[in-house]
Short mmCIF file of C-alpha atoms in Angstrom, two decimals:
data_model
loop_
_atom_site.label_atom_id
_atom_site.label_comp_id
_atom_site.label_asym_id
_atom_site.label_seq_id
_atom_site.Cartn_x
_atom_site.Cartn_y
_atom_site.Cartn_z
CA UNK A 285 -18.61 -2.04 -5.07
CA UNK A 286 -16.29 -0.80 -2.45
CA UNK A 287 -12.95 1.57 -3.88
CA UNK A 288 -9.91 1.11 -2.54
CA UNK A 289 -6.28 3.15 -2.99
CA UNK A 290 -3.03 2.15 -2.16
CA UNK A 291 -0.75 4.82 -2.50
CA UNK A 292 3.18 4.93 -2.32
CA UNK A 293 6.08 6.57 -2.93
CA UNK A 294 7.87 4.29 -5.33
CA UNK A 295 6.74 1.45 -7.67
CA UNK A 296 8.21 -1.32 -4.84
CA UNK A 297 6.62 -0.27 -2.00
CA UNK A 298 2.58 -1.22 -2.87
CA UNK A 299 4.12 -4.38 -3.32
CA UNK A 300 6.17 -4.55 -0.60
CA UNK A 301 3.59 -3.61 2.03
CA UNK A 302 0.24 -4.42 1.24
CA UNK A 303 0.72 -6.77 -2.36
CA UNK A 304 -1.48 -9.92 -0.84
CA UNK A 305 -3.60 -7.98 0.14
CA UNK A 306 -4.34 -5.87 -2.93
CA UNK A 307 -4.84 -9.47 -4.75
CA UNK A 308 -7.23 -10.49 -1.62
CA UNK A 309 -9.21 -8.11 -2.63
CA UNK A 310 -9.31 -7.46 -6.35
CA UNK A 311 -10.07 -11.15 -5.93
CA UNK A 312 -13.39 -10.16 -3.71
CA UNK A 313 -14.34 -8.02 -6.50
CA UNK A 314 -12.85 -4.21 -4.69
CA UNK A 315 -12.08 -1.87 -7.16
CA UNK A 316 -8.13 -1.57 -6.22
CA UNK A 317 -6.26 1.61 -7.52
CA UNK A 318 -2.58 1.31 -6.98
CA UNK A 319 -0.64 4.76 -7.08
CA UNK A 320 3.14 4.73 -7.04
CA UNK A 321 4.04 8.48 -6.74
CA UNK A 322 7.48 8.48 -8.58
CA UNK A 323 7.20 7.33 -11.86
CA UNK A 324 10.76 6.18 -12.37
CA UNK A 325 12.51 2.89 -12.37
CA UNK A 326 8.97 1.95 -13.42
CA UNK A 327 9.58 -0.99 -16.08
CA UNK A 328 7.01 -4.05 -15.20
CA UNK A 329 4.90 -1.57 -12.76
CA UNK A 330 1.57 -2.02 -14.77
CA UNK A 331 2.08 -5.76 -15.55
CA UNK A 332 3.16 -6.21 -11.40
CA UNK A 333 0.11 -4.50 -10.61
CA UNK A 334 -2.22 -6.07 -13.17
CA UNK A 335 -1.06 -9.10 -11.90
CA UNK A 336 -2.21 -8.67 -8.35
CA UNK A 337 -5.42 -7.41 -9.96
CA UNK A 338 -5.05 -3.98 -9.22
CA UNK A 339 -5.05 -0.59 -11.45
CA UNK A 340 -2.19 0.77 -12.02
CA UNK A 341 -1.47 4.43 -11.74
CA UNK A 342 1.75 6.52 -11.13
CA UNK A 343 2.67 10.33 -10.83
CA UNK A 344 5.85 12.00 -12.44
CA UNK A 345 8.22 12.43 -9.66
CA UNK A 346 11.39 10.84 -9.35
CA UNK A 347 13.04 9.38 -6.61
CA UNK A 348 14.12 11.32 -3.96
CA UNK A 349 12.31 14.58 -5.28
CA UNK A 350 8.62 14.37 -3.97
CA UNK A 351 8.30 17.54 -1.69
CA UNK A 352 5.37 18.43 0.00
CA UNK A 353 3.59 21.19 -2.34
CA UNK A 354 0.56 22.46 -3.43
CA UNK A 355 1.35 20.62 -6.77
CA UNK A 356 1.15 17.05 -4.85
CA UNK A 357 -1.81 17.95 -2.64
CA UNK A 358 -3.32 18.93 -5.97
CA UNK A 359 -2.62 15.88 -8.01
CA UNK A 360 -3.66 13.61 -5.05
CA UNK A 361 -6.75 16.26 -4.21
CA UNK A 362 -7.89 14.92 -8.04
CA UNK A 363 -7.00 11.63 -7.19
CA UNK A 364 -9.42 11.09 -4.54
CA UNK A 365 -12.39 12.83 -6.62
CA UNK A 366 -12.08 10.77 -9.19
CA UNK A 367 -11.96 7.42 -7.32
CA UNK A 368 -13.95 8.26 -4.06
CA UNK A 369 -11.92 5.48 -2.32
CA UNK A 370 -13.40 4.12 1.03
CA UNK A 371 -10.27 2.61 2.08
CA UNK A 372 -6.95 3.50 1.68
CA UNK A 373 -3.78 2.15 2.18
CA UNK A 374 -0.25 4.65 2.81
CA UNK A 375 2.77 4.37 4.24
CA UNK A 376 3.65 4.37 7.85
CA UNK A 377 4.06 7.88 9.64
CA UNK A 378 7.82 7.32 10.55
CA UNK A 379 9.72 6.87 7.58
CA UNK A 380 13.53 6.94 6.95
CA UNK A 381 13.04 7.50 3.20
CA UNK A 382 11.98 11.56 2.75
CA UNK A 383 9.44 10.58 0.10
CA UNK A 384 8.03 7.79 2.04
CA UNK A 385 7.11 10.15 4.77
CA UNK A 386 5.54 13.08 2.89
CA UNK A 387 3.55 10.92 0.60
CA UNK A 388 1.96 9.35 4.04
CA UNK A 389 1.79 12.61 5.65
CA UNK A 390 -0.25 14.09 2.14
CA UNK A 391 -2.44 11.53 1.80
CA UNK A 392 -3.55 10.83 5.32
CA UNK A 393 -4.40 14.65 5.64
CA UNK A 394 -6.52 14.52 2.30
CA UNK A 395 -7.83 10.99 3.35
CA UNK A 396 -9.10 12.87 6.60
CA UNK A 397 -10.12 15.78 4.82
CA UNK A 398 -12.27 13.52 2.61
CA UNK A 399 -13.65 11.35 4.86
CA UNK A 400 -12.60 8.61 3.99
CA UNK A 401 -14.05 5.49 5.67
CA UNK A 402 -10.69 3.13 6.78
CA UNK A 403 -7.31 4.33 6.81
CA UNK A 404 -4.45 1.82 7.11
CA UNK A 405 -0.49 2.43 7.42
CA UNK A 406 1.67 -0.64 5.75
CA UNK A 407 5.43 -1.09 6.76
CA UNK A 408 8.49 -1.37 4.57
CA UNK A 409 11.35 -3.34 7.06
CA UNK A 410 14.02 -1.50 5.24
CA UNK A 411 12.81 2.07 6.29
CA UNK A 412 9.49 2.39 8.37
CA UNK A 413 10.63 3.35 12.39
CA UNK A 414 9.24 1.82 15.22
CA UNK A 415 6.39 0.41 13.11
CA UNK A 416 3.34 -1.74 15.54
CA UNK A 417 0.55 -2.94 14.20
CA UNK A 418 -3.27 -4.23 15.07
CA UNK A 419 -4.53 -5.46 11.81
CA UNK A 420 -3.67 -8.23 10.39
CA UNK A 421 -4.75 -10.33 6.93
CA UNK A 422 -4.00 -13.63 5.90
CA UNK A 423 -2.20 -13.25 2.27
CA UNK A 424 -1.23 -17.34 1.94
CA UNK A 425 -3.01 -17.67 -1.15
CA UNK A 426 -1.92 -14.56 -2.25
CA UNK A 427 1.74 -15.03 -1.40
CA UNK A 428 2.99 -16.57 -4.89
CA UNK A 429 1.32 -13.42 -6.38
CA UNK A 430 2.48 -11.11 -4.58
CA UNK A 431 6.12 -12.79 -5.11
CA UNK A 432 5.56 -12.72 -9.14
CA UNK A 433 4.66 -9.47 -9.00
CA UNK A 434 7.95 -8.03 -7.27
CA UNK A 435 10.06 -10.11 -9.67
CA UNK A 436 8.26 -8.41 -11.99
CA UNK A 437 9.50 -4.76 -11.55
CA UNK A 438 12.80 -4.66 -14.00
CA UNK A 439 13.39 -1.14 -13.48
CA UNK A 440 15.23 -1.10 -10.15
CA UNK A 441 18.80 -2.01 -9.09
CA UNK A 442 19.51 -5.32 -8.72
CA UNK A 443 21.42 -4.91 -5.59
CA UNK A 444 18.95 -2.99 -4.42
CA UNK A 445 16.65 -5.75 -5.04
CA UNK A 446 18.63 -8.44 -3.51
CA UNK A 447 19.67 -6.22 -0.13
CA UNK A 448 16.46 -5.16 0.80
CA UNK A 449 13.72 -5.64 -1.61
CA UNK A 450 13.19 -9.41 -2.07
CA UNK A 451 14.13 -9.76 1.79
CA UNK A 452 11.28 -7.84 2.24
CA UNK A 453 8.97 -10.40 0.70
CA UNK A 454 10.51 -13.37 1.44
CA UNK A 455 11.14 -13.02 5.09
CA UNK A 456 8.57 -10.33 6.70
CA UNK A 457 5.52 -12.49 4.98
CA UNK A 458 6.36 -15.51 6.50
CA UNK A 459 7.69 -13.91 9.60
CA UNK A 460 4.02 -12.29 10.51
CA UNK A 461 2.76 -15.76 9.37
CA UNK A 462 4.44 -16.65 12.57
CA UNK A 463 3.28 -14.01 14.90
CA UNK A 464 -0.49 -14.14 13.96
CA UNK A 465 -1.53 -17.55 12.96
CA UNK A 466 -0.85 -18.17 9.43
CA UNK A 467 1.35 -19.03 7.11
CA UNK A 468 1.88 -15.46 5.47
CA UNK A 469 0.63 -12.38 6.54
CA UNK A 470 1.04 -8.63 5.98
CA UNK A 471 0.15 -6.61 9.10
CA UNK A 472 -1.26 -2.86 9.63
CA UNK A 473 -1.69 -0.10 11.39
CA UNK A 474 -5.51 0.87 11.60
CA UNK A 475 -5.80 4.97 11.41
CA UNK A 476 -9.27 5.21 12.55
CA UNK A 477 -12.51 4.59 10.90
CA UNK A 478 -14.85 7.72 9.80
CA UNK A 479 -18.01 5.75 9.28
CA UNK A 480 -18.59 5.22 12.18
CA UNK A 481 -16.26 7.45 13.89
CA UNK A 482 -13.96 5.43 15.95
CA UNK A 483 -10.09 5.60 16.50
CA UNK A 484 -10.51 1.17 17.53
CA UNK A 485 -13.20 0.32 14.78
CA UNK A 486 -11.33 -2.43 12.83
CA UNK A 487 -12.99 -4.08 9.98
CA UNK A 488 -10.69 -4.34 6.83
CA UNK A 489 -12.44 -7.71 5.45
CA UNK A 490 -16.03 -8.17 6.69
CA UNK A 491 -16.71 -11.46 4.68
CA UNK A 492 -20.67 -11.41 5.46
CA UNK A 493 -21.01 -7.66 3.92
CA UNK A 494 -20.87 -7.37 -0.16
CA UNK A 495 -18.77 -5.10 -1.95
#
């Protein structure tokens, strides 16, 4: 059985960027850790994440304080050991939000430092730069999941919510519907494969192989 992490700064962003797909494949039987760094604003987290039938963890940083120390590298370091995940999921590597952009720069240098086997970037539309893509996974019967789960999280501000979060869901799904074929989607950035090494190897899903 294949291990999986998705980790992320803050409890929305999991959700945000790669929630279909964490239910795609808790549903194919992946053991899916979910890791929201900051543990604030957390209220419906584990329920959200239980729902898209992942695990839910969190560290005990707060919003806007995650700096890149030996304390995270440590507590991710511990992470990884304990789940040996062969694919992970992070956030993409230009990043408005501060914490957004050290959690992906942490955990794709302990993901290569591990050897980990897939590494994938997800986007959030309110704050990831310039972000292109070359994966791509159907989430349409994942989609009303993935939209209970955000309404889930009671812990963040409901403007917040209504600016950018729930646009987030609601229009970038069903927009990459559009551009690849589907009804909704949630795209990615493929960071190289390290068995077999290749910077072009793509295989997120392989529906013949068991996991």
């Amino acid at each position: 059985m294949k291990s999986v992490l998705v980790a992320a700064a803050h409890v929305d962003d999991p959700i945000i960027g790669a929630g279909g797909v964490i239910g795609l494949l808790s549903d194919l039987g992946y053991r899916t850790h979910v890791l929201s760094v900051c543990g604030d604003r957390s209220e419906g987290y584990e329920e959200a994440i239980a729902n898209l039938g992942g695990t839910p963890l969190k560290f005990d940083y707060s919003y806007g304080s995650v700096e890149k120390s030996d304390r995270l590298v440590g507590m991710l370091q511990k992470l990884f050991k304990s789940i040996s995940p062969d694919i992970v999921f992070t956030h993409w590597s230009d990043e408005i939000l501060i914490d957004h952009q050290i959690v992906s720069e942490t955990v794709i240098e302990i993901a290569r430092r591990q050897d980990v086997s897939e590494l994938y970037l997800f986007e959030i539309p309110a704050s990831s730069v310039n972000f292109h893509f070359d994966v791509s996974v159907d989430i349409t019967q994942f989609y009303s999941k993935k939209v209970n789960a955000i309404k889930m999280l009671r812990g963040i501000d409901s403007t917040v919510f209504k600016r950018e979060i729930w646009p987030s869901i609601a229009y970038t799904s069903g927009f990459r519907g559009i551009q690849v074929g589907c009804q909704y989607a949630e795209v990615f950035k493929f960071y190289g494969s390290r068995k077999p090494l290749s910077p072009y190897h793509k295989t997120l899903i392989s529906w013949s192989d068991e996991v």
